[in-house]
PDB file of C-alpha atoms in Angstrom:
ATOM      1  CA  GLN A   1      21.028  11.816 -23.514  1.00  0.00           C
ATOM      2  CA  VAL A   2      21.677   8.982 -25.686  1.00  0.00           C
ATOM      3  CA  ARG A   3      19.602   8.733 -29.093  1.00  0.00           C
ATOM      4  CA  LEU A   4      19.840   5.491 -30.776  1.00  0.00           C
ATOM      5  CA  GLN A   5      19.813   5.504 -34.422  1.00  0.00           C
ATOM      6  CA  GLU A   6      18.661   2.178 -36.568  1.00  0.00           C
ATOM      7  CA  SER A   7      19.419   2.103 -40.516  1.00  0.00           C
ATOM      8  CA  GLY A   8      19.695  -0.666 -43.021  1.00  0.00           C
ATOM      9  CA  PRO A   9      17.604  -2.093 -46.399  1.00  0.00           C
ATOM     10  CA  GLY A  10      13.931  -1.164 -45.833  1.00  0.00           C
ATOM     11  CA  LEU A  11      13.052  -3.799 -48.837  1.00  0.00           C
ATOM     12  CA  VAL A  12      14.219  -7.197 -48.366  1.00  0.00           C
ATOM     13  CA  LYS A  13      13.375 -10.171 -50.810  1.00  0.00           C
ATOM     14  CA  PRO A  14      12.516 -13.220 -49.545  1.00  0.00           C
ATOM     15  CA  SER A  15      15.187 -15.612 -48.235  1.00  0.00           C
ATOM     16  CA  GLN A  16      18.447 -13.131 -48.474  1.00  0.00           C
ATOM     17  CA  THR A  17      19.360 -12.015 -44.835  1.00  0.00           C
ATOM     18  CA  LEU A  18      18.341  -8.435 -43.369  1.00  0.00           C
ATOM     19  CA  PHE A  19      21.233  -6.317 -41.575  1.00  0.00           C
ATOM     20  CA  LEU A  20      20.574  -3.140 -39.263  1.00  0.00           C
ATOM     21  CA  THR A  21      22.789  -1.489 -37.481  1.00  0.00           C
ATOM     22  CA  CYS A  22      21.975   0.842 -34.187  1.00  0.00           C
ATOM     23  CA  THR A  23      24.310   3.956 -34.093  1.00  0.00           C
ATOM     24  CA  VAL A  24      24.623   5.155 -29.692  1.00  0.00           C
ATOM     25  CA  SER A  25      25.217   8.252 -29.475  1.00  0.00           C
ATOM     26  CA  ASN A  26      25.782   9.409 -26.211  1.00  0.00           C
ATOM     27  CA  ALA A  27      26.651   6.728 -23.955  1.00  0.00           C
ATOM     28  CA  SER A  28      29.394   3.872 -24.829  1.00  0.00           C
ATOM     29  CA  ILE A  29      28.312   0.331 -25.635  1.00  0.00           C
ATOM     30  CA  SER A  30      31.392  -1.288 -23.283  1.00  0.00           C
ATOM     31  CA  SER A  31      29.918   0.248 -21.123  1.00  0.00           C
ATOM     32  CA  PRO A  32      28.777  -2.535 -17.913  1.00  0.00           C
ATOM     33  CA  ASN A  33      25.305  -0.893 -17.304  1.00  0.00           C
ATOM     34  CA  TYR A  34      23.652  -1.384 -19.713  1.00  0.00           C
ATOM     35  CA  TYR A  35      22.160  -3.938 -22.274  1.00  0.00           C
ATOM     36  CA  TRP A  36      21.524  -3.618 -25.801  1.00  0.00           C
ATOM     37  CA  SER A  37      18.137  -5.471 -27.162  1.00  0.00           C
ATOM     38  CA  TRP A  38      16.299  -5.390 -30.477  1.00  0.00           C
ATOM     39  CA  VAL A  39      12.928  -5.786 -30.800  1.00  0.00           C
ATOM     40  CA  ARG A  40      10.409  -5.688 -33.508  1.00  0.00           C
ATOM     41  CA  GLN A  41       6.828  -4.524 -34.170  1.00  0.00           C
ATOM     42  CA  PRO A  42       4.617  -5.916 -36.934  1.00  0.00           C
ATOM     43  CA  ALA A  43       2.394  -3.224 -38.417  1.00  0.00           C
ATOM     44  CA  GLY A  44      -0.859  -3.316 -35.210  1.00  0.00           C
ATOM     45  CA  LYS A  45       0.651  -6.161 -33.865  1.00  0.00           C
ATOM     46  CA  GLY A  46       1.964  -6.083 -30.368  1.00  0.00           C
ATOM     47  CA  LEU A  47       5.841  -6.050 -29.706  1.00  0.00           C
ATOM     48  CA  GLU A  48       8.527  -8.705 -29.847  1.00  0.00           C
ATOM     49  CA  TRP A  49      11.895  -9.105 -28.950  1.00  0.00           C
ATOM     50  CA  ILE A  50      14.310 -10.598 -30.367  1.00  0.00           C
ATOM     51  CA  GLY A  51      17.335 -10.356 -28.972  1.00  0.00           C
ATOM     52  CA  LEU A  52      20.073  -8.829 -26.156  1.00  0.00           C
ATOM     53  CA  ILE A  53      23.858  -8.814 -26.237  1.00  0.00           C
ATOM     54  CA  TYR A  54      25.428  -7.292 -23.250  1.00  0.00           C
ATOM     55  CA  SER A  55      28.928  -5.688 -22.883  1.00  0.00           C
ATOM     56  CA  SER A  56      31.034  -7.803 -22.568  1.00  0.00           C
ATOM     57  CA  GLY A  57      29.275  -9.803 -26.045  1.00  0.00           C
ATOM     58  CA  ASN A  58      27.510 -12.853 -24.387  1.00  0.00           C
ATOM     59  CA  THR A  59      23.875 -12.011 -26.649  1.00  0.00           C
ATOM     60  CA  ILE A  60      21.066 -13.780 -25.548  1.00  0.00           C
ATOM     61  CA  TYR A  61      18.399 -14.854 -27.625  1.00  0.00           C
ATOM     62  CA  ASN A  62      14.025 -15.382 -28.481  1.00  0.00           C
ATOM     63  CA  PRO A  63      13.525 -19.208 -28.173  1.00  0.00           C
ATOM     64  CA  SER A  64      11.250 -18.318 -30.906  1.00  0.00           C
ATOM     65  CA  LEU A  65      14.038 -16.720 -33.470  1.00  0.00           C
ATOM     66  CA  ARG A  66      17.850 -18.548 -32.608  1.00  0.00           C
ATOM     67  CA  SER A  67      17.943 -20.465 -34.493  1.00  0.00           C
ATOM     68  CA  ARG A  68      17.861 -17.127 -37.265  1.00  0.00           C
ATOM     69  CA  VAL A  69      19.842 -14.334 -35.565  1.00  0.00           C
ATOM     70  CA  THR A  70      22.533 -12.456 -34.506  1.00  0.00           C
ATOM     71  CA  ILE A  71      23.675  -9.108 -32.974  1.00  0.00           C
ATOM     72  CA  SER A  72      26.675  -7.693 -32.499  1.00  0.00           C
ATOM     73  CA  VAL A  73      28.841  -5.163 -31.725  1.00  0.00           C
ATOM     74  CA  ASP A  74      31.309  -2.247 -33.158  1.00  0.00           C
ATOM     75  CA  THR A  75      32.858  -1.404 -30.759  1.00  0.00           C
ATOM     76  CA  SER A  76      35.260   1.200 -33.250  1.00  0.00           C
ATOM     77  CA  THR A  77      32.134   2.564 -33.846  1.00  0.00           C
ATOM     78  CA  ASN A  78      30.069   2.587 -31.334  1.00  0.00           C
ATOM     79  CA  GLN A  79      26.845   0.537 -33.249  1.00  0.00           C
ATOM     80  CA  VAL A  80      24.835  -2.498 -32.265  1.00  0.00           C
ATOM     81  CA  SER A  81      23.595  -4.860 -35.709  1.00  0.00           C
ATOM     82  CA  LEU A  82      21.257  -7.402 -36.094  1.00  0.00           C
ATOM     83  CA  ARG A  83      21.446  -9.928 -38.832  1.00  0.00           C
ATOM     84  CA  LEU A  84      18.138 -12.013 -39.495  1.00  0.00           C
ATOM     85  CA  LYS A  85      18.318 -14.883 -42.270  1.00  0.00           C
ATOM     86  CA  SER A  86      16.152 -16.533 -44.040  1.00  0.00           C
ATOM     87  CA  VAL A  87      13.755 -14.388 -43.899  1.00  0.00           C
ATOM     88  CA  THR A  88      10.044 -14.213 -45.270  1.00  0.00           C
ATOM     89  CA  ALA A  89       7.351 -11.973 -45.062  1.00  0.00           C
ATOM     90  CA  ALA A  90       6.346 -13.227 -41.146  1.00  0.00           C
ATOM     91  CA  ASP A  91       9.658 -11.165 -40.141  1.00  0.00           C
ATOM     92  CA  THR A  92       7.437  -7.426 -42.031  1.00  0.00           C
ATOM     93  CA  ALA A  93       7.361  -4.976 -39.148  1.00  0.00           C
ATOM     94  CA  VAL A  94       9.570  -2.255 -37.653  1.00  0.00           C
ATOM     95  CA  TYR A  95      12.543  -2.432 -36.081  1.00  0.00           C
ATOM     96  CA  TYR A  96      14.227  -1.180 -32.934  1.00  0.00           C
ATOM     97  CA  CYS A  97      17.518  -1.122 -31.057  1.00  0.00           C
ATOM     98  CA  ALA A  98      16.534  -0.737 -27.289  1.00  0.00           C
ATOM     99  CA  ARG A  99      19.604  -0.003 -24.512  1.00  0.00           C
ATOM    100  CA  GLU A 100      17.918  -1.892 -20.799  1.00  0.00           C
ATOM    101  CA  ASN A 101      19.982   0.553 -18.587  1.00  0.00           C
ATOM    102  CA  HIS A 102      20.674  -2.110 -15.458  1.00  0.00           C
ATOM    103  CA  SER A 103      19.370   0.697 -12.766  1.00  0.00           C
ATOM    104  CA  GLY A 104      16.390  -0.293 -12.486  1.00  0.00           C
ATOM    105  CA  TRP A 105      16.560  -3.662 -15.755  1.00  0.00           C
ATOM    106  CA  ARG A 106      14.920  -0.905 -17.501  1.00  0.00           C
ATOM    107  CA  PHE A 107      14.522  -0.800 -21.798  1.00  0.00           C
ATOM    108  CA  ASP A 108      15.397   3.394 -21.083  1.00  0.00           C
ATOM    109  CA  SER A 109      16.148   4.180 -24.508  1.00  0.00           C
ATOM    110  CA  TRP A 110      14.617   3.738 -28.257  1.00  0.00           C
ATOM    111  CA  GLY A 111      15.438   4.371 -31.335  1.00  0.00           C
ATOM    112  CA  GLN A 112      13.479   5.927 -33.850  1.00  0.00           C
ATOM    113  CA  GLY A 113      11.975   2.533 -35.231  1.00  0.00           C
ATOM    114  CA  THR A 114      13.150   1.565 -39.066  1.00  0.00           C
ATOM    115  CA  LEU A 115      10.298  -0.045 -41.147  1.00  0.00           C
ATOM    116  CA  VAL A 116      11.998  -3.319 -42.998  1.00  0.00           C
ATOM    117  CA  THR A 117       9.151  -5.416 -45.404  1.00  0.00           C
ATOM    118  CA  VAL A 118      10.200  -8.025 -47.013  1.00  0.00           C
ATOM    119  CA  SER A 119       9.020  -8.663 -49.986  1.00  0.00           C
ATOM    120  CA  SER A 120       9.996  -9.949 -53.694  1.00  0.00           C
TER     121      SER A 120
ATOM    122  CA  SER B   1       2.620 -15.518 -29.075  1.00  0.00           C
ATOM    123  CA  TYR B   2       3.444 -13.471 -26.169  1.00  0.00           C
ATOM    124  CA  GLY B   3       3.959 -14.705 -22.794  1.00  0.00           C
ATOM    125  CA  LEU B   4       2.593 -11.699 -20.726  1.00  0.00           C
ATOM    126  CA  THR B   5      -1.703 -11.012 -21.457  1.00  0.00           C
ATOM    127  CA  GLN B   6      -2.733  -7.942 -21.667  1.00  0.00           C
ATOM    128  CA  PRO B   7      -6.676  -6.882 -23.048  1.00  0.00           C
ATOM    129  CA  PRO B   8      -6.331  -5.565 -26.297  1.00  0.00           C
ATOM    130  CA  SER B   9      -9.031  -2.790 -25.461  1.00  0.00           C
ATOM    131  CA  VAL B  10      -9.301  -0.425 -22.920  1.00  0.00           C
ATOM    132  CA  SER B  11     -11.772   2.790 -23.033  1.00  0.00           C
ATOM    133  CA  VAL B  12     -12.112   5.832 -20.379  1.00  0.00           C
ATOM    134  CA  SER B  13     -14.113   8.805 -20.606  1.00  0.00           C
ATOM    135  CA  PRO B  14     -11.798  11.612 -20.136  1.00  0.00           C
ATOM    136  CA  GLY B  15     -10.642  13.024 -16.393  1.00  0.00           C
ATOM    137  CA  GLN B  16     -11.412   9.749 -15.274  1.00  0.00           C
ATOM    138  CA  THR B  17      -9.327   6.209 -14.197  1.00  0.00           C
ATOM    139  CA  ALA B  18      -8.502   3.760 -17.222  1.00  0.00           C
ATOM    140  CA  ASN B  19      -6.258   0.651 -15.529  1.00  0.00           C
ATOM    141  CA  ILE B  20      -4.590  -2.061 -17.345  1.00  0.00           C
ATOM    142  CA  THR B  21      -4.126  -5.184 -15.991  1.00  0.00           C
ATOM    143  CA  CYS B  22      -1.105  -8.002 -17.237  1.00  0.00           C
ATOM    144  CA  SER B  23      -1.152 -11.495 -16.271  1.00  0.00           C
ATOM    145  CA  GLY B  24       1.996 -14.233 -16.555  1.00  0.00           C
ATOM    146  CA  ASP B  25       2.676 -17.152 -14.459  1.00  0.00           C
ATOM    147  CA  ASN B  26       5.008 -16.037 -11.806  1.00  0.00           C
ATOM    148  CA  LEU B  27       5.057 -12.219 -12.200  1.00  0.00           C
ATOM    149  CA  GLU B  28       4.917 -11.611  -8.677  1.00  0.00           C
ATOM    150  CA  ASP B  29       8.668 -12.607  -8.927  1.00  0.00           C
ATOM    151  CA  GLU B  30       9.550 -10.729 -11.762  1.00  0.00           C
ATOM    152  CA  TYR B  31      10.272  -7.053 -12.298  1.00  0.00           C
ATOM    153  CA  VAL B  32       6.957  -5.864 -14.639  1.00  0.00           C
ATOM    154  CA  SER B  33       7.699  -2.084 -16.968  1.00  0.00           C
ATOM    155  CA  TRP B  34       5.481  -0.236 -18.945  1.00  0.00           C
ATOM    156  CA  PHE B  35       4.951   1.326 -21.782  1.00  0.00           C
ATOM    157  CA  GLN B  36       3.277   3.857 -23.648  1.00  0.00           C
ATOM    158  CA  GLN B  37       3.108   4.022 -27.392  1.00  0.00           C
ATOM    159  CA  ARG B  38       1.624   6.558 -28.862  1.00  0.00           C
ATOM    160  CA  ALA B  39       0.874   6.600 -33.472  1.00  0.00           C
ATOM    161  CA  GLY B  40       4.282   6.337 -35.673  1.00  0.00           C
ATOM    162  CA  GLN B  41       6.167   6.424 -32.425  1.00  0.00           C
ATOM    163  CA  SER B  42       8.130   5.019 -30.984  1.00  0.00           C
ATOM    164  CA  PRO B  43       7.562   3.007 -26.636  1.00  0.00           C
ATOM    165  CA  LEU B  44       8.450   5.172 -24.384  1.00  0.00           C
ATOM    166  CA  LEU B  45       8.412   4.205 -20.617  1.00  0.00           C
ATOM    167  CA  LEU B  46       6.266   4.649 -18.564  1.00  0.00           C
ATOM    168  CA  ILE B  47       7.228   2.570 -15.008  1.00  0.00           C
ATOM    169  CA  PHE B  48       9.648   0.186 -13.798  1.00  0.00           C
ATOM    170  CA  GLN B  49      10.374  -1.865 -11.298  1.00  0.00           C
ATOM    171  CA  ASP B  50       7.098  -2.352 -10.663  1.00  0.00           C
ATOM    172  CA  THR B  51       5.759   0.983 -10.225  1.00  0.00           C
ATOM    173  CA  LYS B  52       8.634   2.786 -10.088  1.00  0.00           C
ATOM    174  CA  ARG B  53       8.605   5.984 -12.296  1.00  0.00           C
ATOM    175  CA  PRO B  54      10.941   8.052 -13.827  1.00  0.00           C
ATOM    176  CA  SER B  55      11.735  11.707 -14.757  1.00  0.00           C
ATOM    177  CA  GLY B  56       9.559  13.235 -16.076  1.00  0.00           C
ATOM    178  CA  ILE B  57       6.996  11.140 -16.357  1.00  0.00           C
ATOM    179  CA  PRO B  58       4.109  12.592 -14.835  1.00  0.00           C
ATOM    180  CA  GLU B  59       2.126  11.510 -11.543  1.00  0.00           C
ATOM    181  CA  ARG B  60      -1.712   9.793 -12.702  1.00  0.00           C
ATOM    182  CA  PHE B  61       0.934   7.262 -14.303  1.00  0.00           C
ATOM    183  CA  SER B  62       1.205   5.119 -11.081  1.00  0.00           C
ATOM    184  CA  ALA B  63       1.154   0.525 -11.217  1.00  0.00           C
ATOM    185  CA  SER B  64       1.354  -2.502  -8.844  1.00  0.00           C
ATOM    186  CA  MET B  65       0.548  -5.415  -8.276  1.00  0.00           C
ATOM    187  CA  SER B  66      -2.134  -8.286  -7.108  1.00  0.00           C
ATOM    188  CA  GLY B  67      -0.123 -11.554  -7.388  1.00  0.00           C
ATOM    189  CA  ASN B  68       0.762 -12.202 -10.558  1.00  0.00           C
ATOM    190  CA  THR B  69      -1.307  -9.223 -12.122  1.00  0.00           C
ATOM    191  CA  ALA B  70       0.364  -6.007 -13.102  1.00  0.00           C
ATOM    192  CA  ILE B  71      -2.086  -2.732 -12.913  1.00  0.00           C
ATOM    193  CA  LEU B  72      -1.206   0.065 -15.126  1.00  0.00           C
ATOM    194  CA  THR B  73      -3.601   2.799 -13.284  1.00  0.00           C
ATOM    195  CA  ILE B  74      -3.751   5.995 -15.435  1.00  0.00           C
ATOM    196  CA  SER B  75      -6.223   8.287 -12.639  1.00  0.00           C
ATOM    197  CA  GLY B  76      -7.684  12.037 -14.170  1.00  0.00           C
ATOM    198  CA  THR B  77      -6.700  10.267 -18.076  1.00  0.00           C
ATOM    199  CA  LEU B  78      -5.780  12.941 -20.328  1.00  0.00           C
ATOM    200  CA  THR B  79      -6.806  12.954 -24.149  1.00  0.00           C
ATOM    201  CA  LEU B  80      -2.639  12.744 -25.116  1.00  0.00           C
ATOM    202  CA  ASP B  81      -2.858   9.631 -23.321  1.00  0.00           C
ATOM    203  CA  ASP B  82      -4.606   8.154 -25.719  1.00  0.00           C
ATOM    204  CA  GLY B  83      -2.424   5.314 -27.793  1.00  0.00           C
ATOM    205  CA  ASP B  84      -1.084   1.573 -26.996  1.00  0.00           C
ATOM    206  CA  TYR B  85       0.082   0.537 -23.902  1.00  0.00           C
ATOM    207  CA  HIS B  86       2.700  -2.165 -22.992  1.00  0.00           C
ATOM    208  CA  CYS B  87       3.560  -4.373 -20.326  1.00  0.00           C
ATOM    209  CA  GLN B  88       7.299  -5.937 -20.117  1.00  0.00           C
ATOM    210  CA  ALA B  89       8.695  -8.097 -17.709  1.00  0.00           C
ATOM    211  CA  TRP B  90      11.974 -10.748 -17.865  1.00  0.00           C
ATOM    212  CA  ASP B  91      11.840 -14.624 -17.117  1.00  0.00           C
ATOM    213  CA  LYS B  92      14.240 -16.392 -15.347  1.00  0.00           C
ATOM    214  CA  ASN B  93      15.810 -17.313 -18.304  1.00  0.00           C
ATOM    215  CA  ASN B  94      16.981 -13.937 -19.001  1.00  0.00           C
ATOM    216  CA  TYR B  95      14.421 -14.051 -22.121  1.00  0.00           C
ATOM    217  CA  VAL B  96      12.713 -10.207 -22.485  1.00  0.00           C
ATOM    218  CA  MET B  97       9.049 -10.758 -22.756  1.00  0.00           C
ATOM    219  CA  PHE B  98       5.926  -8.221 -23.531  1.00  0.00           C
ATOM    220  CA  GLY B  99       2.492  -7.899 -23.701  1.00  0.00           C
ATOM    221  CA  GLY B 100      -0.020  -7.846 -26.362  1.00  0.00           C
ATOM    222  CA  GLY B 101      -0.307  -4.067 -25.949  1.00  0.00           C
ATOM    223  CA  THR B 102      -3.619  -3.214 -24.447  1.00  0.00           C
ATOM    224  CA  LYS B 103      -5.143   0.041 -27.214  1.00  0.00           C
ATOM    225  CA  LEU B 104      -6.411   2.735 -25.336  1.00  0.00           C
ATOM    226  CA  THR B 105      -9.105   4.625 -26.689  1.00  0.00           C
ATOM    227  CA  VAL B 106     -10.060   8.177 -25.152  1.00  0.00           C
ATOM    228  CA  LEU B 107     -13.382   9.452 -25.764  1.00  0.00           C
TER     229      LEU B 107
END
């Protein structure tokens, strides 16, 4: 059973860079069968897709966040990372990593999520 | 803003049928997934490729398409079905779109 675990600081100051990692267990992030995505959810609101990364390292980002986002992978640690620069209070949310399985084009596995608050 | 449109809330009595809609431009050309999210939990995949259920998802969850509207149907609704429901699709640029979510209240 694949497991995704997000980790990172729970508090980030405005204008700084948010950095999160997602550690994947029981599945290889190098597999061509999956994409790896970051999704966020402000309190009481819907899900917002941030972006994804292929096994090749290619990325696709939400156009509304593209100028501030970088998603990368570290195959040596089987981790997917998210960097979001110049954060504001509007970036306060629970951040999830999720696996997209090409067998059915489905997001079949999600981490438990990590709350990031942007505040001074 | 969200690329897909869902009603903010739906109410249903236990044992009855709940229908949650999701509309979007050209949605009939894209595969739609549905997720359940209980309070404080991560999303759970209920439906993929418009109508397919992953193993372990009860048969009372089903889905269909009507033109550019996807419909999630919960038959014989249980109180534990209370929560938020999200639709999701891919657009032609391989961007992921979510609906704004629908809060299902079972009372």
